[in-house]
Amino acid sequence: MTLRQREITGAIAIMVIVSFYLHLTTQIDLAFSSELETIAGPRAYPRIILVIMGALCVLLLIQSWFAQPKETSEETGEKSLVSVVLAILMLCIFASAFEPVGYIFTVPPLVFAAALLNRARNWKSAALTALISTACLLIIFRYGLNIVLPEGLLGIDWIF
Amino acid sequence: MAEFFDTITGILGLLTWTQLCFLIIGVAAGVIVGALPGVGPLLGVVMAIPFTFYMDPISSMALLMGIYQGGSYGGALSATIIGIPGTPMAAATLLDGHPMALGGRASFAVTLSTIASSFGGVLSGIVLIAVAPALASIAIKFGPSEVAAFAFLGLTTIGALSGGSAAKGWLMGFLGLLIASVGLDPVSGASRFTFGSVYLGSGISLIPLLVGLFSISEILRQIERPMRVHDTSSNVSASMEAFRTVITRPINYIRSSLMGVFIGILPGIGGVTASFLSYRAAMVFKKKGDPKFGKGNPDGVISSEAANSAVAGGALIPMLAMSIPGDPIVAVLMGGLMIQGIQPGATMFLNYPDVIDGIFAVFVLGALFILPIGLFFVRIIVVLMRLPQWAIMSVVLMISVIGTYTVAREIMDLWMLLFFGVAGYLLRKADYPLSPIVVGFVLGPIFENNFRRTGLVSQGDIVGYVADRPITLAVLVVIVLFLAFPLFNALKRKKTNIPI
């Protein structure tokens, strides 16, 4: 996808979101508002923002359509795209597991996987970085800032 | 005037040892993140924000402003030593700093830029102390229409001067306003865009938004396109020759620093323009016998570094006095104050004078600390610049994720972080600037409250009401000029047949 195509796709996507949110403004409850539909009311402000955003999207679409194609060296390879999708998946798994499984068991795999996705050449260095950085951050939070991190499966108080 | 001198002379006694420690940590961390290409002071400040949640306001500002000041200077190290500016602001420093390093004078170039950065920072700190209270004493008299107009001015200037397409900048600024409007309506208490979620009812938190937009999206971008590994084999130390050179060129320092402060005050322009404009001014006043600009001229390094460091003090003036962030990092600093329950603006000078004095002290001392940290720890910083990019980015990811979670110990914050990270990555791919989102987000509540109060006070006749307010009218005229500026530019380009 070229930069111009991405710009057009971006503007259309934002326009869809703007339309959806514009529809949502009709559901804003006016029951407690004495100003109802005036400029000081709860619906008017987000509507003004959304209408301006919509107008700007149209302007961007026109600009992108008529502008000379800018070229880009930034073509995303299939392999890179897979890495990005894997990174997002990894973060989703982390967010789901962090509290139930705990800091100790979730952070080192996260750092290790992030290092590999960032093209670490040596898996041993990546593993060592993961372990050391996890330990350092734990010490900073626990003893420096006095913040308890999720214990999860471990659940042993004296370690934290 | 007496108050100004009291503040200057009493500055050392304003900070506790703990606050001084946070300032030193901040400056040192800032120099490191500034020197690492792909990280930079903005990401550094964003990563540090969650940690400030547990600090007092002055310690929090000491850490964040230290990173800002150190980071503005740190970019010069990588620009000089490896020929890649750690920050865009250091691009002008590269023009003469790197040729000096290639000619075996890396120590000379680094010492010059360190002294210039420190001096530029101190001078802008003095201007900050002198101008911000005076501006705040005027701003305190503003009514809701003036405050709303100034907030809107901040938003439009960011859009008009965001570098690429102005429409994209404005669109992102309005997106920031929209994100800020999620939650309970501040006037009526009605629920807006919450989808029935209790979490969204209290609004979107600043930290997941910031860390997601800047940190997670940058990590995803680097996973897609990794940065090159650079050779940093130069041996760098402090140079006495640089000190002797500095003494003979005071006018360049003062001129460049004042240009930096002035450009910093104007919202949205930032350090890149400041450093290139002062570089250009230094070219006009070139000393006879000096090497050519671009071939290792000391005035090139001095002008660029003094100006980009001085921008920080200038950018803080409208933020502290009028709640208008001068650049994206200052918008994040503003968010840092809001996390502490302090609303920047004219009333801050009345309600939190101790925090204001602390910020002044932090700023001047932070600029002074650049000198010893930059000169005596430069060897360590050069070693850190050799760290592989994968190690840096994976640690950045860990700090971002855990830092965000610990602020509220709320797992939904991690999901919001991920949401904004992916959104930021996609927006970067479509070439949309992210900084205006933050500016819109922090200005959102100020703009909305004052805009709607204007609506209430005017009893529906907003045009008639504004017509009687000369300051509001003047600001609206400036806004129109800023909105028209990109249009004039486009027409001018068309006339000269330059592709838009």
Short mmCIF file of C-alpha atoms in Angstrom, two decimals, chain B residues 112-480:
data_model
loop_
_atom_site.label_atom_id
_atom_site.label_comp_id
_atom_site.label_asym_id
_atom_site.label_seq_id
_atom_site.Cartn_x
_atom_site.Cartn_y
_atom_site.Cartn_z
CA LEU B 112 31.05 23.18 22.96
CA SER B 113 27.53 21.81 22.69
CA THR B 114 27.44 21.02 26.43
CA ILE B 115 28.40 24.57 27.40
CA ALA B 116 26.00 26.03 24.83
CA SER B 117 23.10 23.87 26.04
CA SER B 118 23.74 24.73 29.66
CA PHE B 119 24.06 28.46 28.98
CA GLY B 120 20.98 28.50 26.72
CA GLY B 121 18.97 26.74 29.43
CA VAL B 122 20.07 29.12 32.20
CA LEU B 123 19.29 32.21 30.13
CA SER B 124 15.86 30.87 29.17
CA GLY B 125 15.27 30.03 32.85
CA ILE B 126 15.93 33.66 33.77
CA VAL B 127 13.49 34.85 31.09
CA LEU B 128 10.96 32.29 32.34
CA ILE B 129 11.24 33.63 35.91
CA ALA B 130 10.87 37.21 34.68
CA VAL B 131 8.08 36.80 32.12
CA ALA B 132 5.78 33.99 33.35
CA PRO B 133 4.54 35.76 36.54
CA ALA B 134 3.97 39.01 34.60
CA LEU B 135 1.98 37.17 31.93
CA ALA B 136 0.01 35.28 34.59
CA SER B 137 -0.93 38.56 36.32
CA ILE B 138 -2.54 39.64 33.04
CA ALA B 139 -4.08 36.23 32.31
CA ILE B 140 -5.77 36.05 35.74
CA LYS B 141 -8.12 38.83 34.62
CA PHE B 142 -9.38 36.80 31.65
CA GLY B 143 -12.97 35.63 31.54
CA PRO B 144 -14.19 32.29 30.11
CA SER B 145 -14.36 33.57 26.53
CA GLU B 146 -10.70 34.70 26.60
CA VAL B 147 -9.52 31.44 28.16
CA ALA B 148 -11.49 29.39 25.59
CA ALA B 149 -10.07 31.53 22.76
CA PHE B 150 -6.49 31.10 24.01
CA ALA B 151 -6.98 27.34 24.39
CA PHE B 152 -8.29 27.19 20.84
CA LEU B 153 -5.33 29.27 19.68
CA GLY B 154 -2.99 26.68 21.19
CA LEU B 155 -4.77 23.99 19.23
CA THR B 156 -4.78 25.81 15.90
CA THR B 157 -1.11 26.82 16.07
CA ILE B 158 -0.11 23.22 16.70
CA GLY B 159 -2.11 22.24 13.61
CA ALA B 160 -0.80 25.05 11.44
CA LEU B 161 2.80 24.44 12.33
CA SER B 162 2.92 20.69 12.84
CA GLY B 163 5.30 20.23 9.92
CA GLY B 164 3.30 18.20 7.42
CA SER B 165 -0.32 18.76 6.41
CA ALA B 166 -2.03 21.37 8.60
CA ALA B 167 -5.41 19.65 8.12
CA LYS B 168 -3.96 16.44 9.56
CA GLY B 169 -2.59 18.36 12.56
CA TRP B 170 -5.97 19.97 13.23
CA LEU B 171 -7.81 16.69 12.74
CA MET B 172 -5.57 15.07 15.34
CA GLY B 173 -6.02 18.05 17.69
CA PHE B 174 -9.80 17.68 17.46
CA LEU B 175 -9.44 13.94 17.98
CA GLY B 176 -7.66 14.84 21.25
CA LEU B 177 -10.61 17.08 22.21
CA LEU B 178 -13.03 14.25 21.42
CA ILE B 179 -11.07 11.72 23.50
CA ALA B 180 -11.06 14.23 26.37
CA SER B 181 -14.87 14.50 26.15
CA VAL B 182 -15.38 10.79 26.96
CA GLY B 183 -16.91 10.31 30.43
CA LEU B 184 -19.35 12.28 32.49
CA ASP B 185 -20.37 15.68 31.16
CA PRO B 186 -18.80 18.29 33.51
CA VAL B 187 -21.91 20.52 33.57
CA SER B 188 -24.92 18.19 33.50
CA GLY B 189 -23.35 14.91 34.59
CA ALA B 190 -24.74 13.13 31.53
CA SER B 191 -22.76 10.12 30.33
CA ARG B 192 -20.91 10.60 27.01
CA PHE B 193 -19.46 7.81 24.81
CA THR B 194 -19.00 5.44 27.75
CA PHE B 195 -20.93 2.43 26.30
CA GLY B 196 -22.20 1.85 29.84
CA SER B 197 -18.70 1.21 31.17
CA VAL B 198 -17.92 2.39 34.70
CA TYR B 199 -14.23 2.62 33.73
CA LEU B 200 -14.95 5.03 30.87
CA GLY B 201 -17.34 7.00 33.07
CA SER B 202 -14.39 8.65 34.80
CA GLY B 203 -12.91 9.57 31.43
CA ILE B 204 -9.85 8.35 29.54
CA SER B 205 -6.73 8.47 31.70
CA LEU B 206 -3.80 10.50 30.46
CA ILE B 207 -1.13 7.87 31.11
CA PRO B 208 -2.45 4.97 28.95
CA LEU B 209 -3.12 7.51 26.20
CA LEU B 210 0.37 9.01 26.31
CA VAL B 211 2.31 5.80 26.77
CA GLY B 212 0.21 3.98 24.17
CA LEU B 213 0.46 6.70 21.54
CA PHE B 214 4.16 7.35 21.87
CA SER B 215 5.81 4.33 23.44
CA ILE B 216 3.84 1.29 22.22
CA SER B 217 3.35 2.69 18.72
CA GLU B 218 7.09 3.44 18.47
CA ILE B 219 7.92 -0.12 19.60
CA LEU B 220 5.56 -1.55 16.96
CA ARG B 221 7.10 0.75 14.34
CA GLN B 222 10.60 -0.42 15.24
CA ILE B 223 9.52 -4.06 15.16
CA GLU B 224 8.38 -3.39 11.62
CA ARG B 225 11.45 -1.37 10.61
CA PRO B 226 14.40 -1.89 12.96
CA MET B 227 17.00 0.87 13.30
CA ARG B 228 20.59 0.40 12.19
CA VAL B 229 23.26 -0.38 14.78
CA HIS B 230 25.79 2.45 14.95
CA ASP B 231 29.48 2.55 15.57
CA THR B 232 30.36 4.73 18.57
CA SER B 233 34.07 4.13 18.77
CA SER B 234 34.97 7.83 19.31
CA ASN B 235 36.91 8.59 22.46
CA VAL B 236 35.29 11.67 24.04
CA SER B 237 36.23 13.76 27.08
CA ALA B 238 36.04 17.40 28.25
CA SER B 239 38.08 19.87 26.20
CA MET B 240 39.71 23.00 27.65
CA GLU B 241 40.09 24.45 24.17
CA ALA B 242 36.29 24.54 23.91
CA PHE B 243 36.05 26.65 27.07
CA ARG B 244 38.55 29.14 25.59
CA THR B 245 36.54 29.23 22.32
CA VAL B 246 33.32 29.89 24.23
CA ILE B 247 34.65 32.95 26.04
CA THR B 248 35.44 34.66 22.74
CA ARG B 249 31.88 34.25 21.36
CA PRO B 250 29.39 35.59 23.93
CA ILE B 251 27.19 37.41 21.41
CA ASN B 252 26.37 34.20 19.54
CA TYR B 253 25.32 32.51 22.80
CA ILE B 254 23.09 35.36 23.88
CA ARG B 255 21.54 35.93 20.44
CA SER B 256 20.84 32.21 19.89
CA SER B 257 19.46 31.71 23.40
CA LEU B 258 17.11 34.68 23.09
CA MET B 259 15.93 33.46 19.68
CA GLY B 260 15.29 30.05 21.25
CA VAL B 261 13.26 31.56 24.11
CA PHE B 262 11.19 33.69 21.75
CA ILE B 263 10.45 30.79 19.40
CA GLY B 264 9.65 28.59 22.40
CA ILE B 265 6.99 31.05 23.56
CA LEU B 266 5.17 30.77 20.22
CA PRO B 267 3.11 27.58 20.49
CA GLY B 268 3.79 24.82 18.02
CA ILE B 269 7.04 25.98 16.43
CA GLY B 270 9.54 24.18 18.64
CA GLY B 271 13.24 23.46 18.81
CA VAL B 272 13.89 22.40 15.22
CA THR B 273 12.94 25.80 13.80
CA ALA B 274 14.75 27.58 16.64
CA SER B 275 18.02 25.75 16.07
CA PHE B 276 17.96 26.22 12.28
CA LEU B 277 17.01 29.92 12.54
CA SER B 278 19.81 30.66 14.99
CA TYR B 279 22.18 28.59 12.86
CA ARG B 280 21.18 30.80 9.93
CA ALA B 281 21.74 33.94 12.05
CA ALA B 282 25.19 32.65 13.06
CA MET B 283 26.01 32.20 9.35
CA VAL B 284 25.16 35.86 8.75
CA PHE B 285 27.56 36.97 11.50
CA LYS B 286 30.36 34.51 10.57
CA LYS B 287 33.75 35.31 12.11
CA LYS B 288 36.70 35.77 9.77
CA GLY B 289 39.15 32.88 9.85
CA ASP B 290 36.60 30.34 11.11
CA PRO B 291 36.00 27.16 9.08
CA LYS B 292 33.04 27.22 6.68
CA PHE B 293 29.58 26.37 8.05
CA GLY B 294 28.95 22.68 7.53
CA LYS B 295 32.69 21.96 7.79
CA GLY B 296 33.11 22.25 11.55
CA ASN B 297 32.39 25.88 12.43
CA PRO B 298 32.16 26.29 16.25
CA ASP B 299 29.48 28.99 15.93
CA GLY B 300 27.27 26.45 14.13
CA VAL B 301 27.35 24.10 17.14
CA ILE B 302 26.96 26.93 19.66
CA SER B 303 24.00 28.58 17.91
CA SER B 304 22.06 25.36 17.38
CA GLU B 305 22.56 23.99 20.89
CA ALA B 306 21.98 27.29 22.74
CA ALA B 307 18.74 27.84 20.80
CA ASN B 308 17.27 24.38 21.17
CA SER B 309 17.96 24.31 24.92
CA ALA B 310 16.48 27.79 25.35
CA VAL B 311 13.24 26.70 23.66
CA ALA B 312 12.33 24.71 26.81
CA GLY B 313 12.12 27.82 29.02
CA GLY B 314 10.18 29.72 26.39
CA ALA B 315 7.71 26.88 25.90
CA LEU B 316 7.02 26.73 29.64
CA ILE B 317 5.94 30.40 29.78
CA PRO B 318 2.54 30.05 28.00
CA MET B 319 1.96 26.70 29.72
CA LEU B 320 2.47 28.04 33.25
CA ALA B 321 0.81 31.41 32.69
CA MET B 322 -2.04 30.52 30.34
CA SER B 323 -2.37 26.71 30.16
CA ILE B 324 -1.17 26.68 26.54
CA PRO B 325 1.49 24.04 25.93
CA GLY B 326 4.25 25.38 23.66
CA ASP B 327 5.31 21.98 22.36
CA PRO B 328 4.36 18.30 22.72
CA ILE B 329 6.78 17.64 25.60
CA VAL B 330 5.39 20.63 27.48
CA ALA B 331 1.88 19.21 26.87
CA VAL B 332 3.07 16.03 28.60
CA LEU B 333 4.58 18.09 31.45
CA MET B 334 1.21 19.83 31.74
CA GLY B 335 -0.38 16.38 32.02
CA GLY B 336 2.19 15.57 34.73
CA LEU B 337 0.99 18.57 36.76
CA MET B 338 -2.67 17.62 36.19
CA ILE B 339 -1.94 14.12 37.55
CA GLN B 340 -0.82 15.88 40.74
CA GLY B 341 -4.18 17.67 40.87
CA ILE B 342 -2.69 20.99 39.78
CA GLN B 343 -4.24 22.85 36.85
CA PRO B 344 -1.54 24.93 35.13
CA GLY B 345 -2.51 28.49 34.32
CA ALA B 346 -2.71 31.89 35.94
CA THR B 347 -4.49 30.59 39.07
CA MET B 348 -1.56 28.26 39.73
CA PHE B 349 0.50 31.33 40.66
CA LEU B 350 -2.05 32.14 43.38
CA ASN B 351 -2.89 28.64 44.57
CA TYR B 352 0.50 26.92 44.33
CA PRO B 353 3.24 29.58 44.60
CA ASP B 354 5.61 27.03 46.17
CA VAL B 355 5.25 24.72 43.16
CA ILE B 356 5.85 27.63 40.78
CA ASP B 357 9.03 28.61 42.67
CA GLY B 358 10.08 24.96 42.69
CA ILE B 359 9.60 24.72 38.93
CA PHE B 360 11.71 27.86 38.40
CA ALA B 361 14.45 26.46 40.64
CA VAL B 362 14.32 23.07 38.95
CA PHE B 363 14.61 24.64 35.53
CA VAL B 364 17.67 26.81 36.26
CA LEU B 365 19.46 24.10 38.25
CA GLY B 366 18.62 21.48 35.60
CA ALA B 367 20.31 23.65 32.98
CA LEU B 368 23.36 24.01 35.24
CA PHE B 369 23.53 20.24 35.90
CA ILE B 370 23.85 19.59 32.16
CA LEU B 371 27.39 20.93 32.37
CA PRO B 372 28.90 18.41 34.86
CA ILE B 373 26.73 15.50 33.67
CA GLY B 374 27.50 16.21 30.02
CA LEU B 375 31.22 16.69 30.58
CA PHE B 376 32.19 14.14 33.21
CA PHE B 377 29.83 11.28 32.32
CA VAL B 378 30.11 11.56 28.57
CA ARG B 379 32.25 8.40 28.37
CA ILE B 380 29.53 6.35 30.14
CA ILE B 381 26.87 7.83 27.86
CA VAL B 382 28.92 6.87 24.79
CA VAL B 383 29.15 3.30 26.13
CA LEU B 384 25.34 3.24 26.61
CA MET B 385 24.92 4.38 23.02
CA ARG B 386 26.45 1.04 21.99
CA LEU B 387 23.54 -0.90 23.51
CA PRO B 388 21.71 -2.91 20.87
CA GLN B 389 18.36 -1.50 19.77
CA TRP B 390 16.47 -4.72 20.66
CA ALA B 391 17.59 -4.45 24.31
CA ILE B 392 16.57 -0.78 24.53
CA MET B 393 13.15 -1.30 22.95
CA SER B 394 12.27 -4.40 24.98
CA VAL B 395 13.15 -2.59 28.23
CA VAL B 396 11.15 0.46 27.08
CA LEU B 397 8.18 -1.86 26.52
CA MET B 398 8.50 -3.37 29.99
CA ILE B 399 8.75 0.03 31.73
CA SER B 400 5.83 1.40 29.71
CA VAL B 401 3.51 -1.50 30.47
CA ILE B 402 4.33 -1.92 34.16
CA GLY B 403 4.50 1.85 34.77
CA THR B 404 1.05 2.31 33.28
CA TYR B 405 -0.47 -0.52 35.30
CA THR B 406 0.92 0.61 38.66
CA VAL B 407 -0.65 4.10 38.51
CA ALA B 408 -4.18 2.85 39.24
CA ARG B 409 -3.58 -0.94 39.50
CA GLU B 410 -6.34 -1.23 36.93
CA ILE B 411 -6.08 -3.90 34.23
CA MET B 412 -8.34 -1.86 31.94
CA ASP B 413 -5.49 0.66 31.74
CA LEU B 414 -3.38 -2.02 30.01
CA TRP B 415 -6.13 -2.60 27.45
CA MET B 416 -6.43 1.14 26.85
CA LEU B 417 -2.65 1.29 26.49
CA LEU B 418 -2.78 -1.42 23.86
CA PHE B 419 -5.71 0.27 22.10
CA PHE B 420 -3.92 3.63 21.87
CA GLY B 421 -0.66 1.89 20.93
CA VAL B 422 -2.26 0.18 17.92
CA ALA B 423 -4.19 3.35 17.02
CA GLY B 424 -0.97 5.39 17.22
CA TYR B 425 0.86 2.87 15.05
CA LEU B 426 -1.89 2.96 12.38
CA LEU B 427 -2.01 6.77 12.48
CA ARG B 428 1.78 6.94 12.02
CA LYS B 429 1.45 4.59 9.04
CA ALA B 430 -1.04 7.00 7.44
CA ASP B 431 1.35 9.89 8.20
CA TYR B 432 -0.81 11.56 10.87
CA PRO B 433 1.08 13.49 13.60
CA LEU B 434 0.43 12.22 17.14
CA SER B 435 1.51 15.23 19.20
CA PRO B 436 -1.63 17.33 18.45
CA ILE B 437 -3.74 14.55 20.02
CA VAL B 438 -1.98 15.13 23.35
CA VAL B 439 -2.29 18.90 23.03
CA GLY B 440 -6.03 18.52 22.27
CA PHE B 441 -6.45 16.08 25.15
CA VAL B 442 -4.83 18.32 27.79
CA LEU B 443 -6.53 21.45 26.46
CA GLY B 444 -9.89 19.65 26.13
CA PRO B 445 -11.32 20.18 29.64
CA ILE B 446 -10.06 23.81 29.76
CA PHE B 447 -11.55 24.57 26.37
CA GLU B 448 -14.83 22.78 26.98
CA ASN B 449 -15.50 24.29 30.41
CA ASN B 450 -14.76 27.82 29.28
CA PHE B 451 -16.49 27.46 25.93
CA ARG B 452 -19.66 26.23 27.59
CA ARG B 453 -19.44 28.84 30.35
CA THR B 454 -19.23 31.45 27.60
CA GLY B 455 -22.39 29.90 26.12
CA LEU B 456 -24.15 30.16 29.50
CA VAL B 457 -23.00 33.71 30.28
CA SER B 458 -23.92 34.96 26.80
CA GLN B 459 -27.41 33.44 27.16
CA GLY B 460 -27.36 32.19 23.60
CA ASP B 461 -26.05 35.37 21.96
CA ILE B 462 -22.42 34.20 21.75
CA VAL B 463 -21.54 36.47 18.78
CA GLY B 464 -22.85 39.62 20.49
CA TYR B 465 -21.07 38.68 23.71
CA VAL B 466 -17.71 38.05 22.01
CA ALA B 467 -18.03 41.30 20.01
CA ASP B 468 -17.82 43.19 23.33
CA ARG B 469 -14.62 41.39 24.39
CA PRO B 470 -11.63 42.98 22.63
CA ILE B 471 -9.05 40.40 23.81
CA THR B 472 -11.23 37.50 22.67
CA LEU B 473 -11.74 39.23 19.33
CA ALA B 474 -7.99 39.84 18.92
CA VAL B 475 -7.23 36.18 19.68
CA LEU B 476 -9.90 35.07 17.21
CA VAL B 477 -8.27 37.23 14.53
CA VAL B 478 -4.91 35.57 15.27
CA ILE B 479 -6.62 32.17 15.04
CA VAL B 480 -8.06 33.08 11.62
#
